[in-house]
């Protein structure tokens, strides 16, 4: 007869299929990806979990294990095959002093590559967001291994070369209009 008061949940799945045009070799490959995800919340406490796989056939005879991705000046290589995992936990405090709310959160994510010798990419994050009218302040401490977006080399999401942990303090201020 339903969930207890204050408890909510959902589960879902997604599947992606697309062609990939390889203009260098005038061939067409494909990408298949799937994910399973679930959320569980009790009042202001929430947990989200995702697991999935990525499978790219880029039809590149010289580099069939990785693909170049990105945009503008941020181009990086990604392993074509692997499994990804993410777990998020958050808690939201309502009406704290002059703030409308303050949310605290932690996240762990990894990309475990299928290719032998490729190192796992991982990211751990702890953070908080404070909301005041149309202004949001975000503070996050991010730690990662083989993570291009926080200081790793361009092949971090592919072969991975960095055994050390990169760290980043992320401070942001948003104005919503």
mmCIF file of C-alpha atoms in Angstrom:
data_model
loop_
_atom_site.group_PDB
_atom_site.id
_atom_site.type_symbol
_atom_site.label_atom_id
_atom_site.label_comp_id
_atom_site.label_asym_id
_atom_site.label_seq_id
_atom_site.Cartn_x
_atom_site.Cartn_y
_atom_site.Cartn_z
ATOM 1 C CA UNK A 1 0.000 0.000 0.000
ATOM 2 C CA UNK A 2 2.700 2.517 -0.966
ATOM 3 C CA UNK A 3 5.824 3.796 0.716
ATOM 4 C CA UNK A 4 5.962 5.251 4.236
ATOM 5 C CA UNK A 5 5.409 9.001 4.501
ATOM 6 C CA UNK A 6 8.474 10.988 3.474
ATOM 7 C CA UNK A 7 9.979 8.098 1.497
ATOM 8 C CA UNK A 8 10.161 8.137 -2.296
ATOM 9 C CA UNK A 9 12.008 6.098 -4.873
ATOM 10 C CA UNK A 10 12.343 5.468 -8.567
ATOM 11 C CA UNK A 11 14.312 3.207 -10.840
ATOM 12 C CA UNK A 12 15.013 3.426 -14.514
ATOM 13 C CA UNK A 13 17.080 2.335 -17.426
ATOM 14 C CA UNK A 14 18.377 3.932 -20.593
ATOM 15 C CA UNK A 15 19.885 2.649 -23.821
ATOM 16 C CA UNK A 16 21.737 4.611 -26.497
ATOM 17 C CA UNK A 17 22.629 3.551 -30.001
ATOM 18 C CA UNK A 18 24.126 5.836 -32.602
ATOM 19 C CA UNK A 19 26.231 5.694 -35.737
ATOM 20 C CA UNK A 20 29.694 7.260 -35.656
ATOM 21 C CA UNK A 21 31.028 8.615 -38.923
ATOM 22 C CA UNK A 22 34.780 8.149 -39.219
ATOM 23 C CA UNK A 23 35.672 10.834 -41.732
ATOM 24 C CA UNK A 24 39.368 9.886 -41.796
ATOM 25 C CA UNK A 25 38.693 6.376 -43.136
ATOM 26 C CA UNK A 26 35.268 7.075 -44.706
ATOM 27 C CA UNK A 27 33.640 4.344 -42.577
ATOM 28 C CA UNK A 28 30.740 4.189 -40.145
ATOM 29 C CA UNK A 29 31.063 2.727 -36.673
ATOM 30 C CA UNK A 30 28.640 2.821 -33.772
ATOM 31 C CA UNK A 31 28.204 3.488 -30.093
ATOM 32 C CA UNK A 32 26.077 1.438 -27.741
ATOM 33 C CA UNK A 33 25.606 2.464 -24.117
ATOM 34 C CA UNK A 34 23.214 1.450 -21.383
ATOM 35 C CA UNK A 35 22.625 2.505 -17.794
ATOM 36 C CA UNK A 36 20.527 1.393 -14.837
ATOM 37 C CA UNK A 37 19.772 3.960 -12.169
ATOM 38 C CA UNK A 38 17.831 4.344 -8.977
ATOM 39 C CA UNK A 39 17.010 7.035 -6.451
ATOM 40 C CA UNK A 40 15.857 6.703 -2.868
ATOM 41 C CA UNK A 41 14.893 9.706 -0.754
ATOM 42 C CA UNK A 42 13.647 10.093 2.778
ATOM 43 C CA UNK A 43 12.514 13.641 3.462
ATOM 44 C CA UNK A 44 15.653 15.747 2.787
ATOM 45 C CA UNK A 45 18.121 12.839 2.512
ATOM 46 C CA UNK A 46 18.676 11.360 -0.961
ATOM 47 C CA UNK A 47 20.750 8.564 -2.485
ATOM 48 C CA UNK A 48 21.242 7.983 -6.226
ATOM 49 C CA UNK A 49 23.109 5.079 -7.836
ATOM 50 C CA UNK A 50 23.956 4.519 -11.517
ATOM 51 C CA UNK A 51 25.754 1.675 -13.287
ATOM 52 C CA UNK A 52 26.245 1.264 -17.018
ATOM 53 C CA UNK A 53 28.463 0.304 -19.903
ATOM 54 C CA UNK A 54 29.923 2.113 -22.887
ATOM 55 C CA UNK A 55 30.814 0.252 -26.104
ATOM 56 C CA UNK A 56 32.217 2.223 -29.054
ATOM 57 C CA UNK A 57 33.342 0.798 -32.410
ATOM 58 C CA UNK A 58 34.969 3.816 -34.053
ATOM 59 C CA UNK A 59 36.124 1.912 -37.186
ATOM 60 C CA UNK A 60 39.621 3.349 -36.726
ATOM 61 C CA UNK A 61 42.202 0.669 -37.624
ATOM 62 C CA UNK A 62 45.048 2.720 -36.142
ATOM 63 C CA UNK A 63 43.283 3.471 -32.817
ATOM 64 C CA UNK A 64 40.388 1.089 -32.168
ATOM 65 C CA UNK A 65 40.684 1.180 -28.359
ATOM 66 C CA UNK A 66 40.081 4.912 -27.767
ATOM 67 C CA UNK A 67 38.127 7.794 -29.296
ATOM 68 C CA UNK A 68 38.768 11.532 -29.277
ATOM 69 C CA UNK A 69 35.984 13.544 -27.617
ATOM 70 C CA UNK A 70 35.481 17.037 -26.260
ATOM 71 C CA UNK A 71 34.842 20.473 -27.649
ATOM 72 C CA UNK A 72 36.618 23.723 -28.345
ATOM 73 C CA UNK A 73 40.040 23.599 -26.638
ATOM 74 C CA UNK A 74 39.234 20.623 -24.377
ATOM 75 C CA UNK A 75 39.834 17.496 -26.441
ATOM 76 C CA UNK A 76 40.565 14.220 -24.674
ATOM 77 C CA UNK A 77 40.648 10.497 -25.371
ATOM 78 C CA UNK A 78 38.131 8.046 -23.861
ATOM 79 C CA UNK A 79 38.424 4.253 -23.687
ATOM 80 C CA UNK A 80 35.924 2.747 -26.130
ATOM 81 C CA UNK A 81 34.781 -0.007 -23.785
ATOM 82 C CA UNK A 82 34.168 0.111 -20.064
ATOM 83 C CA UNK A 83 31.761 0.088 -17.159
ATOM 84 C CA UNK A 84 30.862 3.208 -15.194
ATOM 85 C CA UNK A 85 29.560 3.536 -11.638
ATOM 86 C CA UNK A 86 28.282 6.549 -9.717
ATOM 87 C CA UNK A 87 26.863 6.934 -6.200
ATOM 88 C CA UNK A 88 25.567 10.263 -4.840
ATOM 89 C CA UNK A 89 24.288 11.081 -1.378
ATOM 90 C CA UNK A 90 22.873 14.482 -0.398
ATOM 91 C CA UNK A 91 21.075 16.215 2.425
ATOM 92 C CA UNK A 92 19.192 19.494 2.172
ATOM 93 C CA UNK A 93 18.658 21.864 5.096
ATOM 94 C CA UNK A 94 15.713 24.250 4.624
ATOM 95 C CA UNK A 95 15.536 27.880 5.866
ATOM 96 C CA UNK A 96 18.980 28.160 7.461
ATOM 97 C CA UNK A 97 19.363 31.723 8.732
ATOM 98 C CA UNK A 98 18.881 33.986 5.707
ATOM 99 C CA UNK A 99 19.433 31.124 3.258
ATOM 100 C CA UNK A 100 16.479 29.473 1.546
ATOM 101 C CA UNK A 101 18.348 26.176 1.788
ATOM 102 C CA UNK A 102 21.789 24.620 2.052
ATOM 103 C CA UNK A 103 22.527 21.297 0.398
ATOM 104 C CA UNK A 104 25.483 19.083 1.265
ATOM 105 C CA UNK A 105 26.526 16.218 -0.976
ATOM 106 C CA UNK A 106 29.153 13.613 -1.733
ATOM 107 C CA UNK A 107 29.730 11.648 -4.917
ATOM 108 C CA UNK A 108 31.926 8.775 -6.057
ATOM 109 C CA UNK A 109 32.262 7.895 -9.742
ATOM 110 C CA UNK A 110 34.520 5.592 -11.727
ATOM 111 C CA UNK A 111 35.074 4.373 -15.274
ATOM 112 C CA UNK A 112 36.529 0.844 -15.253
ATOM 113 C CA UNK A 113 37.976 0.259 -18.716
ATOM 114 C CA UNK A 114 37.789 -3.185 -20.360
ATOM 115 C CA UNK A 115 41.141 -2.934 -22.148
ATOM 116 C CA UNK A 116 43.955 -4.733 -20.309
ATOM 117 C CA UNK A 117 46.467 -2.240 -18.919
ATOM 118 C CA UNK A 118 44.094 0.749 -19.038
ATOM 119 C CA UNK A 119 43.849 2.356 -15.589
ATOM 120 C CA UNK A 120 40.498 3.107 -13.942
ATOM 121 C CA UNK A 121 39.402 6.755 -13.867
ATOM 122 C CA UNK A 122 37.762 7.867 -10.623
ATOM 123 C CA UNK A 123 36.422 11.007 -9.009
ATOM 124 C CA UNK A 124 35.400 11.723 -5.408
ATOM 125 C CA UNK A 125 33.622 14.935 -4.569
ATOM 126 C CA UNK A 126 32.308 16.556 -1.393
ATOM 127 C CA UNK A 127 30.451 19.813 -1.630
ATOM 128 C CA UNK A 128 27.759 22.181 -0.572
ATOM 129 C CA UNK A 129 25.448 24.639 -2.268
ATOM 130 C CA UNK A 130 23.831 27.570 -0.463
ATOM 131 C CA UNK A 131 20.738 29.221 -1.987
ATOM 132 C CA UNK A 132 19.712 32.791 -1.236
ATOM 133 C CA UNK A 133 16.927 34.191 -3.425
ATOM 134 C CA UNK A 134 18.378 34.249 -6.978
ATOM 135 C CA UNK A 135 21.973 33.632 -5.855
ATOM 136 C CA UNK A 136 23.658 30.251 -5.409
ATOM 137 C CA UNK A 137 27.109 29.689 -3.928
ATOM 138 C CA UNK A 138 28.807 26.335 -4.557
ATOM 139 C CA UNK A 139 31.945 25.010 -2.866
ATOM 140 C CA UNK A 140 33.350 21.593 -3.824
ATOM 141 C CA UNK A 141 36.513 19.658 -3.107
ATOM 142 C CA UNK A 142 37.215 17.167 -5.891
ATOM 143 C CA UNK A 143 39.805 14.376 -5.898
ATOM 144 C CA UNK A 144 40.420 12.148 -8.879
ATOM 145 C CA UNK A 145 42.739 9.694 -10.575
ATOM 146 C CA UNK A 146 43.101 9.596 -14.347
ATOM 147 C CA UNK A 147 40.617 12.471 -14.592
ATOM 148 C CA UNK A 148 41.254 14.949 -17.403
ATOM 149 C CA UNK A 149 38.856 17.581 -16.072
ATOM 150 C CA UNK A 150 40.767 18.043 -12.818
ATOM 151 C CA UNK A 151 44.319 18.114 -14.072
ATOM 152 C CA UNK A 152 45.068 14.779 -15.713
ATOM 153 C CA UNK A 153 46.609 14.485 -19.191
ATOM 154 C CA UNK A 154 44.492 14.158 -22.340
ATOM 155 C CA UNK A 155 44.586 10.340 -22.244
ATOM 156 C CA UNK A 156 43.330 10.114 -18.632
ATOM 157 C CA UNK A 157 39.937 8.633 -19.611
ATOM 158 C CA UNK A 158 41.652 6.237 -22.035
ATOM 159 C CA UNK A 159 44.887 4.468 -21.034
ATOM 160 C CA UNK A 160 45.376 6.612 -17.964
ATOM 161 C CA UNK A 161 48.927 7.475 -17.007
ATOM 162 C CA UNK A 162 48.676 9.221 -13.683
ATOM 163 C CA UNK A 163 49.016 7.099 -10.537
ATOM 164 C CA UNK A 164 48.739 10.176 -8.329
ATOM 165 C CA UNK A 165 45.589 11.864 -7.103
ATOM 166 C CA UNK A 166 44.685 15.243 -8.593
ATOM 167 C CA UNK A 167 42.804 17.720 -6.381
ATOM 168 C CA UNK A 168 40.627 20.692 -7.210
ATOM 169 C CA UNK A 169 38.796 23.269 -5.116
ATOM 170 C CA UNK A 170 35.787 24.446 -7.116
ATOM 171 C CA UNK A 171 34.100 27.701 -6.025
ATOM 172 C CA UNK A 172 31.214 29.105 -8.057
ATOM 173 C CA UNK A 173 28.704 31.906 -7.695
ATOM 174 C CA UNK A 174 25.506 31.838 -9.768
ATOM 175 C CA UNK A 175 22.917 34.506 -10.346
ATOM 176 C CA UNK A 176 19.628 33.180 -11.723
ATOM 177 C CA UNK A 177 17.578 35.598 -13.780
#
